[in-house]
Coordinates of C-alpha atoms in Angstrom, one line a residue:
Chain A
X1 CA 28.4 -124.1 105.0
X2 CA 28.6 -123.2 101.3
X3 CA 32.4 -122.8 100.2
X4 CA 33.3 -119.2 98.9
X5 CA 34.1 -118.9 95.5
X6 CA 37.7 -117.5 95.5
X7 CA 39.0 -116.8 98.7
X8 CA 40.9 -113.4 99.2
X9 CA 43.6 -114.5 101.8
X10 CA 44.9 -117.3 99.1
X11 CA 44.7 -114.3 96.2
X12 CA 46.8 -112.2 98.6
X13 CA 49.1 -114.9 100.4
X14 CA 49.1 -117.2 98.1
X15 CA 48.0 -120.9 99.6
X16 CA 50.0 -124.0 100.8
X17 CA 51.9 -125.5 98.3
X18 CA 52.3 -129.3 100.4
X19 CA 51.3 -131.0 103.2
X20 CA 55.0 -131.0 104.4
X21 CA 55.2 -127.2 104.0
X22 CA 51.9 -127.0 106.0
X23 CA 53.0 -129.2 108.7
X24 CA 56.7 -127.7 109.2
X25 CA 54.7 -123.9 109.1
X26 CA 51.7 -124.8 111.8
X27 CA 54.5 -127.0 114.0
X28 CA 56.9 -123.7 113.2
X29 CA 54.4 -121.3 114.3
X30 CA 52.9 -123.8 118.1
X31 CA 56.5 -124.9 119.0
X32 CA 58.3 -121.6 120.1
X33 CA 59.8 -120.8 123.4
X34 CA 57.9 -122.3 125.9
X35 CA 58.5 -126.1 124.6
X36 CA 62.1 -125.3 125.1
X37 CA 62.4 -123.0 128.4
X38 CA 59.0 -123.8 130.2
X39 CA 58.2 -127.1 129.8
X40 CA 61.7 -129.1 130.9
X41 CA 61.4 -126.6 133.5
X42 CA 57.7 -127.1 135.0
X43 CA 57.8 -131.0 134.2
X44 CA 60.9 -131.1 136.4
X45 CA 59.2 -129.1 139.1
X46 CA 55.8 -130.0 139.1
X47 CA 56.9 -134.0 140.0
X48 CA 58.5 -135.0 136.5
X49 CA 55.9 -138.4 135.3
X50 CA 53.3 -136.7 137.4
X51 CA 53.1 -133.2 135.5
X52 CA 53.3 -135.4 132.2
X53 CA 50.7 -137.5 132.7
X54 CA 48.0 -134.0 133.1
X55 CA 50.1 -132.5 130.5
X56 CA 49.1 -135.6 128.2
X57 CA 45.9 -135.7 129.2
X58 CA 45.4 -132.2 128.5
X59 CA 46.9 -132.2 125.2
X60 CA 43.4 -134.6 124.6
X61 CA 40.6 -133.4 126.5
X62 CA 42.2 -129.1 125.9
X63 CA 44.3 -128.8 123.2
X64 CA 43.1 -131.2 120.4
X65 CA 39.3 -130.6 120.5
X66 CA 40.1 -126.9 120.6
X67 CA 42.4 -126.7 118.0
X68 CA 39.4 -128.9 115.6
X69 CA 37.0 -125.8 116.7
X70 CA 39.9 -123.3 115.4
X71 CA 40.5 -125.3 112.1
X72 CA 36.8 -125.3 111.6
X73 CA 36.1 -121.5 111.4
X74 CA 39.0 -121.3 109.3
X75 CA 38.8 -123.6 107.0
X76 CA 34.6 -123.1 106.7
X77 CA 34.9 -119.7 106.2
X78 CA 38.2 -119.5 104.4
X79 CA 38.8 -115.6 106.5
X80 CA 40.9 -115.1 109.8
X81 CA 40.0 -114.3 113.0
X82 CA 37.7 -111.2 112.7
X83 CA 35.5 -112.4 109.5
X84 CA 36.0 -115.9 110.0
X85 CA 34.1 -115.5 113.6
X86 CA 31.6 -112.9 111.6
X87 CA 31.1 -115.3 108.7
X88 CA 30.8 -118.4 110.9
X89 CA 28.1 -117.4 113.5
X90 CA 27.2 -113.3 112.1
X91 CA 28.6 -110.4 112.0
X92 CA 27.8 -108.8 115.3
X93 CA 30.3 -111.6 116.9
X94 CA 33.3 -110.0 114.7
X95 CA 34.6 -108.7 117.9
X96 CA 35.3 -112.0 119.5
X97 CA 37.4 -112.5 116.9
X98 CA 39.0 -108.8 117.3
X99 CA 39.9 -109.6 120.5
X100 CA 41.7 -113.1 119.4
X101 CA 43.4 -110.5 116.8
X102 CA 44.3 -108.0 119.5
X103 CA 45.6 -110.6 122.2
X104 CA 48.2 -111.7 119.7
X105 CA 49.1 -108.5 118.2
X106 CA 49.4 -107.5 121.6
X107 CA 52.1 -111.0 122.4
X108 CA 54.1 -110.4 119.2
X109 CA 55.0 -106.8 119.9
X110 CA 56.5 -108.1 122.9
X111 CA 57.7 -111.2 121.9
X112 CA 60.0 -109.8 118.8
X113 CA 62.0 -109.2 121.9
X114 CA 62.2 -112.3 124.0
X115 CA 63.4 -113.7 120.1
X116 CA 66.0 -110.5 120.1
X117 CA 67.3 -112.3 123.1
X118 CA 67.9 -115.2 121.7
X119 CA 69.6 -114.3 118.9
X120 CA 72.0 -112.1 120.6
X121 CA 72.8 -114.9 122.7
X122 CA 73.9 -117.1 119.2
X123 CA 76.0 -114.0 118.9
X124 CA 77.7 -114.4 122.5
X125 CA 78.5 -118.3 121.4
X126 CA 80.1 -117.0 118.4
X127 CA 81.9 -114.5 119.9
X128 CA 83.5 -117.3 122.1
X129 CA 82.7 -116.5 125.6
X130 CA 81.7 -119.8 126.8
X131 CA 85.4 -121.1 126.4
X132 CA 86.6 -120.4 129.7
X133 CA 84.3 -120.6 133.3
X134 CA 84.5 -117.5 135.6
X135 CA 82.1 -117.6 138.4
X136 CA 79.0 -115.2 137.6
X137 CA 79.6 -115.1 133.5
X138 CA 75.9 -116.1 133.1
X139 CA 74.8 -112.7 135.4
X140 CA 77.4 -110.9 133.4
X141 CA 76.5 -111.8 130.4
X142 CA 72.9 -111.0 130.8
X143 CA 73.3 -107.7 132.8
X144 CA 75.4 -106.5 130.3
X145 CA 73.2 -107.2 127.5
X146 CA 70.1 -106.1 129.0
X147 CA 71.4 -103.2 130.5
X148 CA 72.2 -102.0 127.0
X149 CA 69.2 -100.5 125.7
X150 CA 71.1 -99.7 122.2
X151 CA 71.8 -103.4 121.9
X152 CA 68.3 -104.9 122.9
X153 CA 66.6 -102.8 120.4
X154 CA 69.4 -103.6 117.4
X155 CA 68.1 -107.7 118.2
X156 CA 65.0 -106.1 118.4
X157 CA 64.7 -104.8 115.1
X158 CA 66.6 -107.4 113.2
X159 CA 63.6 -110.0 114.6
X160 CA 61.3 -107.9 113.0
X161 CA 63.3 -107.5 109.2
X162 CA 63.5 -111.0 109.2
X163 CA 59.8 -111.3 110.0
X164 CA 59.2 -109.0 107.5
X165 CA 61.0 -110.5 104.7
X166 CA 59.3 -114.3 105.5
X167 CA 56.2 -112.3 105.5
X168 CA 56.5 -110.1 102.7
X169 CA 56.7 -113.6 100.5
X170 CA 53.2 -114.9 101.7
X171 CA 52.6 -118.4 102.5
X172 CA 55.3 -119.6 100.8
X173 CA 58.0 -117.6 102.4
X174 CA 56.8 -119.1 105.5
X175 CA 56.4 -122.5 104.4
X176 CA 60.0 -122.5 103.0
X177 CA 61.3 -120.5 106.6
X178 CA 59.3 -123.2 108.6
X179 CA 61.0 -126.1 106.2
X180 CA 64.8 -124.6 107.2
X181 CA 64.3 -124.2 110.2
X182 CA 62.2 -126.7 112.1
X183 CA 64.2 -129.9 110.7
X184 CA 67.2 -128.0 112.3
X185 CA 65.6 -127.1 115.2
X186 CA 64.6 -131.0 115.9
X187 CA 68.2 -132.0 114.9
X188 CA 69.7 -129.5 116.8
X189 CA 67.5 -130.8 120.0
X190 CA 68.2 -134.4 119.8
X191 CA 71.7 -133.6 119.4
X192 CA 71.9 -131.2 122.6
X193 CA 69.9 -134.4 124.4
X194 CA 72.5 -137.3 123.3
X195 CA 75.5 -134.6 124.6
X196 CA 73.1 -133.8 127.8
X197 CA 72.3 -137.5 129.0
X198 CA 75.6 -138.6 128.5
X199 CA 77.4 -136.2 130.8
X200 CA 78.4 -137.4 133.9
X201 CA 75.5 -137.2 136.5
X202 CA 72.6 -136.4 133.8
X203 CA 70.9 -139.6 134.8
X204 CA 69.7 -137.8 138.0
X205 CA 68.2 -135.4 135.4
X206 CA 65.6 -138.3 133.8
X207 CA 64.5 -139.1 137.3
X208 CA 63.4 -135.5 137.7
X209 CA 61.9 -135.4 134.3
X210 CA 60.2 -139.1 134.2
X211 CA 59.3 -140.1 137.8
X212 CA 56.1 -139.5 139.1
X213 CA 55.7 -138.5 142.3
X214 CA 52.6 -139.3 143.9
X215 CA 51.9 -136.6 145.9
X216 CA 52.4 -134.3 143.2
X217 CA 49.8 -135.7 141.0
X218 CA 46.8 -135.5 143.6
X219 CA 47.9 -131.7 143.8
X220 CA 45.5 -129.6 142.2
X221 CA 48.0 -127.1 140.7
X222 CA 49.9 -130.3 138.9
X223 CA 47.1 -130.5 136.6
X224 CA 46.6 -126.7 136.1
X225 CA 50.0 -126.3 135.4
X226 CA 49.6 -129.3 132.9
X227 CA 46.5 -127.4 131.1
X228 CA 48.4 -124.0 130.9
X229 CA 51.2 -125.6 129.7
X230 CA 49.6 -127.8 127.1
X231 CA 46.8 -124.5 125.7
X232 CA 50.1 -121.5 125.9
X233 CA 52.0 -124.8 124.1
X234 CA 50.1 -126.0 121.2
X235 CA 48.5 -122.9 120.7
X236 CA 45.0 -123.7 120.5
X237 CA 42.3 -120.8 121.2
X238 CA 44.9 -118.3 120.1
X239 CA 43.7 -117.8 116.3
X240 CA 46.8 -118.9 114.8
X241 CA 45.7 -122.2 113.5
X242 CA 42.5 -120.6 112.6
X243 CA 44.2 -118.2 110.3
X244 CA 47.2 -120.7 109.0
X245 CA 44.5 -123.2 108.2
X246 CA 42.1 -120.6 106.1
X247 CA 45.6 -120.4 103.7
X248 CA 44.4 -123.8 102.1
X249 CA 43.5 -124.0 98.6
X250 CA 40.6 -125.8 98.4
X251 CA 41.8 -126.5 94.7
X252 CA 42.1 -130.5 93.7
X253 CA 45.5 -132.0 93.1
X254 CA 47.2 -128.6 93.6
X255 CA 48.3 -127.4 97.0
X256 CA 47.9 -129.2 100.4
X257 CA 44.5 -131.2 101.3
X258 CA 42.8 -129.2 104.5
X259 CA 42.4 -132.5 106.8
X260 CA 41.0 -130.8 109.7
X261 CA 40.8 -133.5 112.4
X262 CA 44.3 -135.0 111.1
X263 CA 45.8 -131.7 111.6
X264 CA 44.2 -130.8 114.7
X265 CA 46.2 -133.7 115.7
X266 CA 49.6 -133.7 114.2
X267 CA 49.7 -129.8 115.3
X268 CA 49.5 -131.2 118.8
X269 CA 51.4 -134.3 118.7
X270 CA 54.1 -132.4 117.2
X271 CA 54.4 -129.7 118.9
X272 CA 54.7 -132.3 121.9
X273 CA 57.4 -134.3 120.0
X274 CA 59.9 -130.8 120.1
X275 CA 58.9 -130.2 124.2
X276 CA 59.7 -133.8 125.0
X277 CA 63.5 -133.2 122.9
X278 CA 63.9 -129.9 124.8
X279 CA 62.8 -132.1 128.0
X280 CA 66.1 -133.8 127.4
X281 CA 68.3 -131.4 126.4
X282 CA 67.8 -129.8 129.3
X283 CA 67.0 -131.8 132.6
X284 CA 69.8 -133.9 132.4
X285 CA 72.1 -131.1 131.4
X286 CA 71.0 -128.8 134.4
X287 CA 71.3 -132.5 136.6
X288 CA 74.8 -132.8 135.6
X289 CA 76.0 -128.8 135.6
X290 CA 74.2 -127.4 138.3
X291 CA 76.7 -128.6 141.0
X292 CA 80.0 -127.4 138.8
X293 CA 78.9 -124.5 139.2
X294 CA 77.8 -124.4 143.2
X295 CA 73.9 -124.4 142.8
X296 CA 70.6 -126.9 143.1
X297 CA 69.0 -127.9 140.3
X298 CA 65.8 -126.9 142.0
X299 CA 67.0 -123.4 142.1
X300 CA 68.0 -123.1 138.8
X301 CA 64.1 -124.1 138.2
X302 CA 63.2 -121.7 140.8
X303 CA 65.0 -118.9 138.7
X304 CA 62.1 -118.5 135.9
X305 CA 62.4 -118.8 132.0
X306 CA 64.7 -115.9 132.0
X307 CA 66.9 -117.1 134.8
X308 CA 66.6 -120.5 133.4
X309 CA 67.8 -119.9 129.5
X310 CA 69.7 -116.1 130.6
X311 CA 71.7 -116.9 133.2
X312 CA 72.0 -120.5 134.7
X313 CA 72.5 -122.2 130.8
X314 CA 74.0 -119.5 130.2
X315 CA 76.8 -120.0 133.8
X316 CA 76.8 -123.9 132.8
X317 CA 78.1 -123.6 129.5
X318 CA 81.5 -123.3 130.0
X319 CA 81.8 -126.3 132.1
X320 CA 81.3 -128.4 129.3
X321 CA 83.7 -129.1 126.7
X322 CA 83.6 -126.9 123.8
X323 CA 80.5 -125.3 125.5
X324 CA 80.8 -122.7 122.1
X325 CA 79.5 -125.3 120.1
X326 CA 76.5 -126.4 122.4
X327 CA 75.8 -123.0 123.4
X328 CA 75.5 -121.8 119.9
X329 CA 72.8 -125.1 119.1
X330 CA 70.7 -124.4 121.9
X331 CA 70.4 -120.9 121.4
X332 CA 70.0 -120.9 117.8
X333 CA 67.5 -123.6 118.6
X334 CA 65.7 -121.4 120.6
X335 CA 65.9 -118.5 118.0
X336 CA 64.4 -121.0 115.6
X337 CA 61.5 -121.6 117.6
X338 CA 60.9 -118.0 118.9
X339 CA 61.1 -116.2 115.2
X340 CA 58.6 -119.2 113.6
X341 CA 56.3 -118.6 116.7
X342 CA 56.8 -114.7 115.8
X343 CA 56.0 -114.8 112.1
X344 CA 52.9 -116.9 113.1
X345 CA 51.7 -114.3 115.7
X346 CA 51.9 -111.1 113.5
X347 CA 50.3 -113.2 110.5
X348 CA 46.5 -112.9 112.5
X349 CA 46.7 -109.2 112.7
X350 CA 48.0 -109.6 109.4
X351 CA 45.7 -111.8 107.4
X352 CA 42.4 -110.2 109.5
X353 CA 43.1 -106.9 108.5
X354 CA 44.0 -107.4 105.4
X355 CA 41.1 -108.7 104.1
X356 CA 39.0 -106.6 106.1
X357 CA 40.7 -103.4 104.7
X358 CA 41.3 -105.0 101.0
X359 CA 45.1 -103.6 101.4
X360 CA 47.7 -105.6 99.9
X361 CA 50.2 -108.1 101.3
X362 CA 52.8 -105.9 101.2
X363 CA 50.8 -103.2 103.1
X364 CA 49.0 -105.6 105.1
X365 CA 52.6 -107.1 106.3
X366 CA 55.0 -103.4 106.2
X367 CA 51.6 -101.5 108.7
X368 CA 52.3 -104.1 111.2
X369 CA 56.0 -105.0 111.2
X370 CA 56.0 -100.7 111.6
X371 CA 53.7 -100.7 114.1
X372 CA 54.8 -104.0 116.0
X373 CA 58.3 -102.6 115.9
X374 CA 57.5 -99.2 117.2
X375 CA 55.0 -100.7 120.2
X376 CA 57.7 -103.5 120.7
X377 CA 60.0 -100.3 122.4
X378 CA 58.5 -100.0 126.0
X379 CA 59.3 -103.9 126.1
X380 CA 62.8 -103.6 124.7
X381 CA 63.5 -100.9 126.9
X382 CA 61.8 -102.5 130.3
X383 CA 62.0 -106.1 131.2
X384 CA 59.0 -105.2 134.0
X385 CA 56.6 -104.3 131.1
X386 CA 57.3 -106.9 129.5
X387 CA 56.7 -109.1 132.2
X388 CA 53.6 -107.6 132.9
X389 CA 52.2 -107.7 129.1
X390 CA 53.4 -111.4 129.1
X391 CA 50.9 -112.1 132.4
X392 CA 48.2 -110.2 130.9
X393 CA 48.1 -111.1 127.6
X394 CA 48.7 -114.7 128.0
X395 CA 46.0 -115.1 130.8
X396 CA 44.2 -113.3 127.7
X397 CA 44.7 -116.4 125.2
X398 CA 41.9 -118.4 128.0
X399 CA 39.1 -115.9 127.3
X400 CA 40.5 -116.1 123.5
X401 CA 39.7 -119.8 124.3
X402 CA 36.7 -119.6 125.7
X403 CA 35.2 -117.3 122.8
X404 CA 36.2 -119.6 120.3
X405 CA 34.4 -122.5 122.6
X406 CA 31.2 -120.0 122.5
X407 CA 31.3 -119.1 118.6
X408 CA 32.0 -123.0 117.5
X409 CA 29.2 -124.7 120.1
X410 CA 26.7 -122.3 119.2
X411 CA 26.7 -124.1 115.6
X412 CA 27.7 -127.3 116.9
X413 CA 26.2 -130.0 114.7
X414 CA 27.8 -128.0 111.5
X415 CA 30.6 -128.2 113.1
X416 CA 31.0 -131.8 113.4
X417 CA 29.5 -132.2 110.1
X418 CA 31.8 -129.9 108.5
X419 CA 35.1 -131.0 110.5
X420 CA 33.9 -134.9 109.5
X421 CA 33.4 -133.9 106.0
X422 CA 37.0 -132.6 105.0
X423 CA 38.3 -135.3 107.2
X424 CA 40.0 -138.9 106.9
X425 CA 39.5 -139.4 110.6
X426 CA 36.2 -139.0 111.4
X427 CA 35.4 -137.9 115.0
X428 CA 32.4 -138.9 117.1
X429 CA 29.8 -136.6 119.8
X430 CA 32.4 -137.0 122.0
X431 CA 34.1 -133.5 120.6
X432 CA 30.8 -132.0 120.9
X433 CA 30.6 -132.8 124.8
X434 CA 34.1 -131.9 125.1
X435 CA 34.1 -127.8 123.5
X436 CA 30.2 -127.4 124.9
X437 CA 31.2 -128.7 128.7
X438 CA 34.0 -130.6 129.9
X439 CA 37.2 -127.9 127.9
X440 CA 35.0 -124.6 128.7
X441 CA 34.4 -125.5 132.2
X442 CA 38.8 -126.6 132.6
X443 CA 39.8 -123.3 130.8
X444 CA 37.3 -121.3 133.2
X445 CA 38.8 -123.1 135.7
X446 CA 42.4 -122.7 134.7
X447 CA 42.1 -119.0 134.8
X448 CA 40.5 -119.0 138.1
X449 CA 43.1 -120.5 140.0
X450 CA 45.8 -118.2 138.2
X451 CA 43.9 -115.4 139.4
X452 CA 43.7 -116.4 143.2
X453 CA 47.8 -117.2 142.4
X454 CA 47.8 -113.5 141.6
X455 CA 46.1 -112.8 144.5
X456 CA 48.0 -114.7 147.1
X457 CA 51.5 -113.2 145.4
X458 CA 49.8 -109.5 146.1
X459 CA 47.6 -110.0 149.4
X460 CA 47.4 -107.1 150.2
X461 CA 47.8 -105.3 146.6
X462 CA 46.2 -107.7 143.6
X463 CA 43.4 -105.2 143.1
X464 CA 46.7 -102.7 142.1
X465 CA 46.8 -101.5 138.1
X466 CA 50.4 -101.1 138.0
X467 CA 51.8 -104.2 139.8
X468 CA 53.3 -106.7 137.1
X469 CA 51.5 -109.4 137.9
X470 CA 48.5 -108.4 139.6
X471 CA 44.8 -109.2 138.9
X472 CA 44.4 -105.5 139.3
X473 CA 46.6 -104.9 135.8
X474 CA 45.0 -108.3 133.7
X475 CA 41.2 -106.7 134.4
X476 CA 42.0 -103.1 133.8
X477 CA 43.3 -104.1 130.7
X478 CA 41.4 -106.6 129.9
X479 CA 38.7 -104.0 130.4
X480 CA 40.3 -101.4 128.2
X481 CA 40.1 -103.3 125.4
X482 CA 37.0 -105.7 125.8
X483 CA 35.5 -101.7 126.0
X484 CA 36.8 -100.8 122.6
X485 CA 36.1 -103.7 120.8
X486 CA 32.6 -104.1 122.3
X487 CA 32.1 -100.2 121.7
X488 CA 33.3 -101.0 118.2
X489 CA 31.4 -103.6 117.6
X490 CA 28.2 -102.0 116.1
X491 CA 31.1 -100.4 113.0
X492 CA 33.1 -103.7 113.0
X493 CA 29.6 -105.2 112.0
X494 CA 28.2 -103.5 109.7
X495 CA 32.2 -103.4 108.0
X496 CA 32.2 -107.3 108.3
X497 CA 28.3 -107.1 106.8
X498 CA 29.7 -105.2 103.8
X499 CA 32.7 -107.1 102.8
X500 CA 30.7 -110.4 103.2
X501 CA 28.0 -109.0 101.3
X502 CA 30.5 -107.6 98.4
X503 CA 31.7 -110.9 98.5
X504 CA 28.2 -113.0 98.4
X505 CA 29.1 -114.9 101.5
X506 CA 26.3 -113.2 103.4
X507 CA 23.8 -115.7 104.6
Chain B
X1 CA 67.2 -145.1 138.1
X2 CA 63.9 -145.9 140.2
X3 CA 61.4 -147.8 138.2
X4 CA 58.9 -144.8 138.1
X5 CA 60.7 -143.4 135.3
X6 CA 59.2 -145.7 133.1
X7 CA 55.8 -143.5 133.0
X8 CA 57.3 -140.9 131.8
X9 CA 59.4 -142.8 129.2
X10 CA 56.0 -144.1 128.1
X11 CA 54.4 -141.1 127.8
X12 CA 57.6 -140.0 125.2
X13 CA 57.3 -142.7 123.0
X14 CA 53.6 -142.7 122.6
X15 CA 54.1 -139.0 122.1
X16 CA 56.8 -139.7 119.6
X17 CA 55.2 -142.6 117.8
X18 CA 52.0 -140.6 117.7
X19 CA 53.6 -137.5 116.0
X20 CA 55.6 -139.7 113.5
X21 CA 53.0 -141.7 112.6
X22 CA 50.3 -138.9 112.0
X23 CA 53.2 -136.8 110.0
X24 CA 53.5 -140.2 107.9
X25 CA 50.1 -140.5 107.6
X26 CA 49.5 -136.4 106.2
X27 CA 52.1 -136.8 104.0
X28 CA 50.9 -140.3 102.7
X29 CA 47.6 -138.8 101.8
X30 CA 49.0 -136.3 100.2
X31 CA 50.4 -138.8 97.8
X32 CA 47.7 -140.9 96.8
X33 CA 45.6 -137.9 96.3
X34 CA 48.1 -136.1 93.8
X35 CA 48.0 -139.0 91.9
X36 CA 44.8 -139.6 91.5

């Protein structure tokens, strides 16, 4: 594909100044919450060596090949989501990419919240509660916060100024967050897993996380929790690394070389790297604390991410020695993670409508940090909803997959041409059989078996609309907006048609 | 410890190695082509 002259998204947010700022931004923006409370959590369920050997194995036959396809789009086209998916394979497919736009405009109005909660919980380390234990503190502590709407939405909006000012600098005011912030995050995590490992009894805790058990890994729902895991993880099919990657330059010496297969692969290996800390920190920690404070480990896994990081953590802290100090690391950890995966999120709405609309940065970034904050309120105020736009939105990031899949293996010897020809390490057909068969078929399959989950936690009711995590409210809305953005399609198209043309990228 | 934790301690350090060697790798390139 012939390389645009100038691209607009570089004119507008500026481009990637270095490899380092590129990598510390792209591993900001994959490693967020779910490496830190999901994945310690579902390795130590799901039969510790067992669940990481799928995990592993899906980081290679999911993850990586996907996340190639993603870069390709964006880096052919040099556009986000919504004209990188028009430029790449014509305008009527826009809407594919309106719909990757949507599913994670539709996660970061929620998830400005989940990163509220974080921070407010830095606050509770600095205000000194985790000195002395009292039975229940962590129940306390998180009924009191949550039951304060006033409070919630205060975290709430200070998530979003902060996004906002990152954002307002363009590429390199998240290239400089992302360069703060993740070396501290990793520090901060292999600190919290020396202190976890050493405490008396932790060594229980590496048997949970490293063991395999064998019974575990012949169980079909090991490996499909290893697949979600590894796609909600590394982030591939969401559009983020599409649109981060269409920020190279393109221009010689100056600014960061767009290596698509070596990134592809340092995205996911590194985003790995932080879950495998976090795997430490907390394991062992949980191993060793649980029983001070009269409960299994198993059900502190049992308890959910919430219950998990909210409320178990949150009761164990104490029982440490200056649990202050370690409280305040793993939750300003965790904030790290949560507001780099946040900026990442909006900057897809962000970049595709930007140049779609021609606005400016600063209009592009102050419409949706307004809206976002705005939409974010339902979510503040209801812990339900948010639950229930967390099922159905990230059950959306698999069709999000599965269009990218389509868009990519439609033009499929380009694609490995092109990926091969901005590349150090080549790869072979064996991507080509992986995004046209073999990842399709495990991402259809994937969301298959969370839907007959759905089913069998609503037997009676899955088919309801306004259950949280029903089948019934993922296809209505689903429906909603595949019907908009389908509807919309025939304007969307001709739009796309006319800013391609205007810009002589119109095949 | 039961021997079986050795899979998963494998798994980390090729995970680890893999990571640091790729980030060495980026930021090598980077190098040599600036200087070019």
């Amino acid at each position: 594909m012939a390389q645009a002259g100038k691209s607009s998204v570089t004119e507008t947010f500026g481009s990637w100044a270095s490899r380092l700022g590129f990598i510390m931004a792209i591993i900001g923006a994959m490693v967020g919450t779910g490496n830190i409370w999901r994945f310690p959590r579902m390795a130590a369920w799901y039969g510790g060596g067992s669940f990481l050997i799928t995990w592993f194995i899906a980081l290679l036959v999911l993850s990586i090949p996907l996340l190639i396809a993603e870069g390709v789009i964006g880096i052919s086209t040099r556009h986000g989501t919504i004209l990188g998916f028009g430029r790449w394979l014509g305008p009527k497919y826009a809407w594919m990419g309106l719909w990757l736009m949507w599913v994670n405009t539709a996660i970061g109005f929620y998830y400005a919240v989940v990163a509220g909660w974080c921070l407010r919980y830095v606050v509770y380390a600095l205000q000194g509660v985790y000195s002395t234990y009292k039975p229940g503190i962590g129940e306390a502590l998180w009924n009191g916060f949550i039951h304060n709407p006033g409070l919630v939405l205060l975290f709430d909006v200070i998530i979003w100024v902060i996004s906002c000012i990152i954002l307002l600098k363009g590429a390199r005011g998240i290239e400089i967050a992302c360069k703060i912030m993740m070396p501290i995050l990793a520090a901060i995590l292999i600190i919290l897993a020396a202190r976890a490992i050493t405490l008396p009894g932790a060594i229980k805790g590496l048997e949970y996380l490293w063991a395999p058990k064998a019974s575990r890994l012949v169980d079909a729902t090991t490996w499909l929790q290893g697949f979600s895991q590894s796609l909600w993880s590394t982030g591939a099919g969401w559009g983020i690394y599409l649109t981060y990657v269409a920020l190279f330059s393109h221009g010689g010496r100056k600014g960061a070389a767009p290596e698509n297969n070596l990134n592809a692969f340092l995205t996911g290996f590194g985003n790995n790297f932080y879950s495998c800390w976090a795997g430490l920190a907390v394991i062992p920690a949980v191993a060793a604390l649980a029983p001070l404070v009269g409960v299994t480990p198993h059900k502190v896994y049992a308890s959910g991410n919430i219950g998990l990081t909210f409320i178990w953590l949150s009761e164990m802290f104490p029982k440490m020695p200056a649990g202050n100090v370690w409280a305040f690391l793993f939750y300003l950890g965790l904030t790290f993670a949560a507001l780099s995966s946040q900026i990442a999120i909006m900057m897809v709405p962000i970049l595709a409508t930007q140049e779609l609309f021609g606005w400016s940065r600063a209009r592009a970034v102050l419409t949706w940090m307004g809206i976002g904050f705005i939409i974010s309120i339902p979510s503040a105020l209801s812990i339900n909803f948010l639950s229930n736009q967390d099922w159905v939105w990230g059950l959306g990031l698999l069709i999000s997959a599965l269009f990218t899949f389509y868009v990519v293996s439609r033009r499929w010897r380009d694609a490995l041409e092109f990926t091969n020809s901005i590349s150090d390490i080549r790869i072979g057909r064996w991507w080509v059989y992986l995004i046209r068969f073999v990842t399709p078929a495990l991402v259809i399959a994937t969301l298959i078996w969370w839907i007959v989950q759905s089913i069998s936690w609503y037997p009676t009711t899955w088919w309801h609309p306004f259950k949280i995590y029903s089948v019934g409210t993922a296809l209505l809305q689903w429906a909603v907006a595949l019907a908009i953005f389908i509807g919309l399609s025939p304007i969307l198209s001709r739009k796309v048609k006319k800013v391609l043309a205007e810009r002589g990228e119109l095949k | 410890m039961t021997p079986g934790v050795a899979v998963g301690l494998i798994i980390y350090l090729i995970t680890w190695g893999v990571a640091i060697y790729l980030i060495a790798k980026a930021l090598r390139a980077e190098r040599f082509r600036r200087q070019r």
